[in-house]
PDB file of C-alpha atoms in Angstrom:
ATOM      1  CA  MET J  23       9.100  -5.164  32.092  1.00  0.00           C
ATOM      2  CA  GLN J  24       6.601  -6.815  29.446  1.00  0.00           C
ATOM      3  CA  PRO J  25       6.820  -6.344  25.797  1.00  0.00           C
ATOM      4  CA  HIS J  26       4.072  -4.133  24.292  1.00  0.00           C
ATOM      5  CA  PRO J  27       1.554  -7.006  22.926  1.00  0.00           C
ATOM      6  CA  ASN J  28       2.212  -5.804  19.017  1.00  0.00           C
ATOM      7  CA  VAL J  29       5.872  -6.850  19.444  1.00  0.00           C
ATOM      8  CA  ARG J  30       5.211 -10.057  21.142  1.00  0.00           C
ATOM      9  CA  ALA J  31       2.696 -11.208  18.610  1.00  0.00           C
ATOM     10  CA  VAL J  32       5.732 -10.137  15.886  1.00  0.00           C
ATOM     11  CA  GLN J  33       8.436 -11.747  17.772  1.00  0.00           C
ATOM     12  CA  ASP J  34       6.565 -14.417  18.129  1.00  0.00           C
ATOM     13  CA  ALA J  35       5.685 -14.819  14.337  1.00  0.00           C
ATOM     14  CA  LEU J  36       9.217 -14.238  13.441  1.00  0.00           C
ATOM     15  CA  THR J  37       9.750 -17.080  16.017  1.00  0.00           C
ATOM     16  CA  ALA J  38       7.670 -19.469  14.732  1.00  0.00           C
ATOM     17  CA  ALA J  39       8.793 -18.706  10.732  1.00  0.00           C
ATOM     18  CA  GLY J  40      12.611 -19.553  11.630  1.00  0.00           C
ATOM     19  CA  THR J  41      13.288 -15.608  10.239  1.00  0.00           C
ATOM     20  CA  LEU J  42      16.742 -14.969   9.592  1.00  0.00           C
ATOM     21  CA  ASP J  43      18.686 -11.423   9.836  1.00  0.00           C
ATOM     22  CA  GLY J  44      21.028 -10.994   7.616  1.00  0.00           C
ATOM     23  CA  ALA J  45      24.042 -12.954   9.570  1.00  0.00           C
ATOM     24  CA  GLY J  46      22.127 -16.063   9.543  1.00  0.00           C
ATOM     25  CA  GLU J  47      20.909 -16.063  12.965  1.00  0.00           C
ATOM     26  CA  PRO J  48      17.526 -15.604  14.546  1.00  0.00           C
ATOM     27  CA  SER J  49      15.774 -11.905  13.671  1.00  0.00           C
ATOM     28  CA  THR J  50      15.172 -10.594  17.046  1.00  0.00           C
ATOM     29  CA  VAL J  51      12.941  -7.075  17.570  1.00  0.00           C
ATOM     30  CA  ARG J  52      14.621  -4.341  18.866  1.00  0.00           C
ATOM     31  CA  LEU J  53      13.714  -1.477  21.131  1.00  0.00           C
ATOM     32  CA  LEU J  54      15.270   1.630  20.027  1.00  0.00           C
ATOM     33  CA  PRO J  55      15.092   4.636  22.385  1.00  0.00           C
ATOM     34  CA  ASP J  56      12.664   7.027  20.697  1.00  0.00           C
ATOM     35  CA  ALA J  57      10.376   6.407  18.003  1.00  0.00           C
ATOM     36  CA  VAL J  58      11.114   6.242  14.440  1.00  0.00           C
ATOM     37  CA  HIS J  59       8.330   7.163  11.986  1.00  0.00           C
ATOM     38  CA  THR J  60      10.292   7.385   8.999  1.00  0.00           C
ATOM     39  CA  ALA J  61      12.757   5.756   7.504  1.00  0.00           C
ATOM     40  CA  ALA J  62      15.524   7.928   7.540  1.00  0.00           C
ATOM     41  CA  ALA J  63      15.155   8.298  11.733  1.00  0.00           C
ATOM     42  CA  ALA J  64      14.957   4.473  11.325  1.00  0.00           C
ATOM     43  CA  ALA J  65      18.288   4.597   9.544  1.00  0.00           C
ATOM     44  CA  GLU J  66      19.889   7.330  11.541  1.00  0.00           C
ATOM     45  CA  ALA J  67      18.838   5.150  14.685  1.00  0.00           C
ATOM     46  CA  LEU J  68      20.405   2.026  13.087  1.00  0.00           C
ATOM     47  CA  GLY J  69      23.332   3.507  11.301  1.00  0.00           C
ATOM     48  CA  VAL J  70      22.303   1.998   8.017  1.00  0.00           C
ATOM     49  CA  GLU J  71      21.190   3.299   4.746  1.00  0.00           C
ATOM     50  CA  VAL J  72      17.797   4.664   4.819  1.00  0.00           C
ATOM     51  CA  GLY J  73      16.988   2.303   1.862  1.00  0.00           C
ATOM     52  CA  GLN J  74      18.099  -0.600   4.130  1.00  0.00           C
ATOM     53  CA  ILE J  75      14.996   0.442   5.677  1.00  0.00           C
ATOM     54  CA  ALA J  76      11.754  -2.078   4.398  1.00  0.00           C
ATOM     55  CA  ASN J  77       8.489   0.902   5.070  1.00  0.00           C
ATOM     56  CA  SER J  78       5.418  -1.375   5.557  1.00  0.00           C
ATOM     57  CA  LEU J  79       2.576   1.132   4.167  1.00  0.00           C
ATOM     58  CA  ILE J  80      -0.885  -0.799   3.649  1.00  0.00           C
ATOM     59  CA  PHE J  81      -3.167   0.237   1.261  1.00  0.00           C
ATOM     60  CA  ASP J  82      -7.031   0.106   0.230  1.00  0.00           C
ATOM     61  CA  ALA J  83      -6.971  -1.239  -2.939  1.00  0.00           C
ATOM     62  CA  ASP J  84     -10.323  -1.917  -4.010  1.00  0.00           C
ATOM     63  CA  ASP J  85     -11.385  -1.759  -0.667  1.00  0.00           C
ATOM     64  CA  ALA J  86      -9.204  -4.444   0.435  1.00  0.00           C
ATOM     65  CA  PRO J  87      -5.947  -4.493   2.351  1.00  0.00           C
ATOM     66  CA  LEU J  88      -2.554  -4.626   0.354  1.00  0.00           C
ATOM     67  CA  LEU J  89       0.659  -4.677   1.860  1.00  0.00           C
ATOM     68  CA  VAL J  90       3.481  -3.035   0.375  1.00  0.00           C
ATOM     69  CA  LEU J  91       6.906  -3.268   1.839  1.00  0.00           C
ATOM     70  CA  THR J  92       9.204  -0.599  -0.136  1.00  0.00           C
ATOM     71  CA  SER J  93      12.847   0.821   0.396  1.00  0.00           C
ATOM     72  CA  GLY J  94      12.608   3.953   2.726  1.00  0.00           C
ATOM     73  CA  ALA J  95      14.931   5.429  -0.580  1.00  0.00           C
ATOM     74  CA  HIS J  96      11.830   6.196  -2.503  1.00  0.00           C
ATOM     75  CA  ARG J  97       8.025   6.072  -3.166  1.00  0.00           C
ATOM     76  CA  VAL J  98       5.900   3.777  -3.928  1.00  0.00           C
ATOM     77  CA  ASP J  99       3.781   4.600  -7.519  1.00  0.00           C
ATOM     78  CA  THR J 100       0.348   4.320  -7.111  1.00  0.00           C
ATOM     79  CA  ALA J 101      -0.925   4.804  -9.874  1.00  0.00           C
ATOM     80  CA  GLY J 102       1.830   2.238 -11.621  1.00  0.00           C
ATOM     81  CA  LEU J 103       1.292  -0.397  -8.892  1.00  0.00           C
ATOM     82  CA  ALA J 104      -2.810  -0.483  -9.694  1.00  0.00           C
ATOM     83  CA  ALA J 105      -2.556  -1.109 -12.927  1.00  0.00           C
ATOM     84  CA  SER J 106       0.205  -3.930 -12.323  1.00  0.00           C
ATOM     85  CA  ILE J 107      -1.923  -5.466  -9.771  1.00  0.00           C
ATOM     86  CA  GLY J 108      -5.276  -4.953 -11.540  1.00  0.00           C
ATOM     87  CA  VAL J 109      -7.184  -2.730  -9.118  1.00  0.00           C
ATOM     88  CA  THR J 110      -9.114  -0.244  -9.960  1.00  0.00           C
ATOM     89  CA  ARG J 111      -8.384   1.938  -6.979  1.00  0.00           C
ATOM     90  CA  LEU J 112      -5.247   1.901  -4.539  1.00  0.00           C
ATOM     91  CA  ARG J 113      -5.317   4.761  -2.099  1.00  0.00           C
ATOM     92  CA  ARG J 114      -3.267   5.240   1.583  1.00  0.00           C
ATOM     93  CA  ALA J 115      -5.458   3.534   3.782  1.00  0.00           C
ATOM     94  CA  THR J 116      -6.667   5.801   6.860  1.00  0.00           C
ATOM     95  CA  PRO J 117      -5.549   4.842  10.388  1.00  0.00           C
ATOM     96  CA  ASP J 118      -8.431   2.942  11.169  1.00  0.00           C
ATOM     97  CA  PHE J 119      -8.268   0.817   8.185  1.00  0.00           C
ATOM     98  CA  VAL J 120      -4.750   0.072   8.769  1.00  0.00           C
ATOM     99  CA  ARG J 121      -5.488  -0.823  12.249  1.00  0.00           C
ATOM    100  CA  THR J 122      -8.310  -3.035  11.803  1.00  0.00           C
ATOM    101  CA  HIS J 123      -6.198  -5.133   8.901  1.00  0.00           C
ATOM    102  CA  THR J 124      -2.724  -5.198  11.301  1.00  0.00           C
ATOM    103  CA  GLY J 125      -3.788  -4.466  14.850  1.00  0.00           C
ATOM    104  CA  GLN J 126      -0.545  -2.099  14.431  1.00  0.00           C
ATOM    105  CA  PRO J 127      -0.353   2.106  14.228  1.00  0.00           C
ATOM    106  CA  ILE J 128       0.861   3.497  11.335  1.00  0.00           C
ATOM    107  CA  GLY J 129       4.310   4.252  12.073  1.00  0.00           C
ATOM    108  CA  GLY J 130       5.087   0.650  13.492  1.00  0.00           C
ATOM    109  CA  VAL J 131       2.843  -1.514  11.173  1.00  0.00           C
ATOM    110  CA  ALA J 132       5.049  -4.735  10.791  1.00  0.00           C
ATOM    111  CA  PRO J 133       5.484  -7.088   7.957  1.00  0.00           C
ATOM    112  CA  LEU J 134       3.929  -9.771   9.614  1.00  0.00           C
ATOM    113  CA  GLY J 135       2.033 -10.799  13.344  1.00  0.00           C
ATOM    114  CA  HIS J 136      -1.314  -9.414  11.966  1.00  0.00           C
ATOM    115  CA  PRO J 137      -4.601 -11.091  12.968  1.00  0.00           C
ATOM    116  CA  ARG J 138      -4.636 -12.242   9.816  1.00  0.00           C
ATOM    117  CA  ALA J 139      -1.985 -13.393   6.318  1.00  0.00           C
ATOM    118  CA  LEU J 140      -2.492  -9.681   4.132  1.00  0.00           C
ATOM    119  CA  ARG J 141      -1.475  -9.939   0.036  1.00  0.00           C
ATOM    120  CA  THR J 142       1.912  -8.505   0.322  1.00  0.00           C
ATOM    121  CA  LEU J 143       4.421  -7.020  -2.364  1.00  0.00           C
ATOM    122  CA  VAL J 144       7.559  -6.996  -1.327  1.00  0.00           C
ATOM    123  CA  ASP J 145       9.854  -3.831  -3.213  1.00  0.00           C
ATOM    124  CA  THR J 146      12.787  -5.849  -5.591  1.00  0.00           C
ATOM    125  CA  ALA J 147      15.229  -3.069  -4.434  1.00  0.00           C
ATOM    126  CA  LEU J 148      15.367  -4.090  -0.297  1.00  0.00           C
ATOM    127  CA  ALA J 149      17.359  -7.441  -2.989  1.00  0.00           C
ATOM    128  CA  ALA J 150      20.281  -5.245  -3.152  1.00  0.00           C
ATOM    129  CA  TYR J 151      20.589  -5.093   0.903  1.00  0.00           C
ATOM    130  CA  PRO J 152      22.086  -8.224   2.611  1.00  0.00           C
ATOM    131  CA  GLU J 153      20.591  -7.090   5.644  1.00  0.00           C
ATOM    132  CA  ILE J 154      16.803  -5.077   5.717  1.00  0.00           C
ATOM    133  CA  TRP J 155      15.316  -3.432   9.022  1.00  0.00           C
ATOM    134  CA  ALA J 156      11.484  -3.702   9.300  1.00  0.00           C
ATOM    135  CA  ALA J 157       9.314  -2.568  11.943  1.00  0.00           C
ATOM    136  CA  GLY J 158       8.240  -4.704  14.828  1.00  0.00           C
ATOM    137  CA  GLY J 159       5.171  -3.480  15.859  1.00  0.00           C
ATOM    138  CA  VAL J 160       4.852  -0.343  17.065  1.00  0.00           C
ATOM    139  CA  PRO J 161       7.225   3.255  15.978  1.00  0.00           C
ATOM    140  CA  GLN J 162       9.895   2.832  18.388  1.00  0.00           C
ATOM    141  CA  ALA J 163      10.946  -1.679  17.688  1.00  0.00           C
ATOM    142  CA  VAL J 164      13.002  -2.687  14.781  1.00  0.00           C
ATOM    143  CA  PHE J 165      14.147  -6.204  13.623  1.00  0.00           C
ATOM    144  CA  PRO J 166      16.639  -7.148  11.234  1.00  0.00           C
ATOM    145  CA  THR J 167      16.027  -9.581   8.019  1.00  0.00           C
ATOM    146  CA  THR J 168      17.073 -10.353   4.442  1.00  0.00           C
ATOM    147  CA  TYR J 169      14.766 -10.086   1.422  1.00  0.00           C
ATOM    148  CA  THR J 170      14.499 -13.923   1.024  1.00  0.00           C
ATOM    149  CA  GLU J 171      13.437 -13.933   4.053  1.00  0.00           C
ATOM    150  CA  LEU J 172      11.202 -11.320   3.932  1.00  0.00           C
ATOM    151  CA  LEU J 173       9.555 -13.000   0.437  1.00  0.00           C
ATOM    152  CA  ARG J 174       9.027 -16.307   2.591  1.00  0.00           C
ATOM    153  CA  VAL J 175       7.990 -15.181   6.110  1.00  0.00           C
ATOM    154  CA  THR J 176       5.237 -13.526   4.443  1.00  0.00           C
ATOM    155  CA  ALA J 177       4.306 -14.902   1.500  1.00  0.00           C
ATOM    156  CA  GLY J 178       4.746 -11.500  -0.512  1.00  0.00           C
ATOM    157  CA  THR J 179       4.992 -11.606  -3.697  1.00  0.00           C
ATOM    158  CA  PRO J 180       8.606  -9.017  -5.653  1.00  0.00           C
ATOM    159  CA  ALA J 181       7.253  -6.246  -7.307  1.00  0.00           C
ATOM    160  CA  GLU J 182       8.793  -2.837  -8.904  1.00  0.00           C
ATOM    161  CA  VAL J 183       7.006  -0.600  -6.605  1.00  0.00           C
ATOM    162  CA  ALA J 184       8.435   2.696  -7.496  1.00  0.00           C
TER     163      ALA J 184
END
């Protein structure tokens, strides 16, 4: 069976970037038996702490997409984050906005594999874990990596987002 085009795009991006997992091996997208739409569901399916899940959240930042990769252990402080990055309006994006800018559905948005590079902030809380897990382009796909790798492959900026 051929993988979903989004999963293929994410795996291709991981491979092209030479992305590594916590053991120093190439990151590989894994398909779970069921969709995992929340950090808690993903953590349970993987047998890891909820804080190890890197939620990929797309925000509408003054009409521009902003990808925030946040630890599944907490929520983004949108007012504080807006002030820290100098935008006047920061709000959760609509499903159409997300799909337009990532090509991926909410619940499966990966940190990479998008049609164009997105401005990305990476939650510093993720640095506490030797391995983190992120979505792989569809709600049942995930891949392992590290905080350092996530910063590198997304050209992300470390940020306190909670």
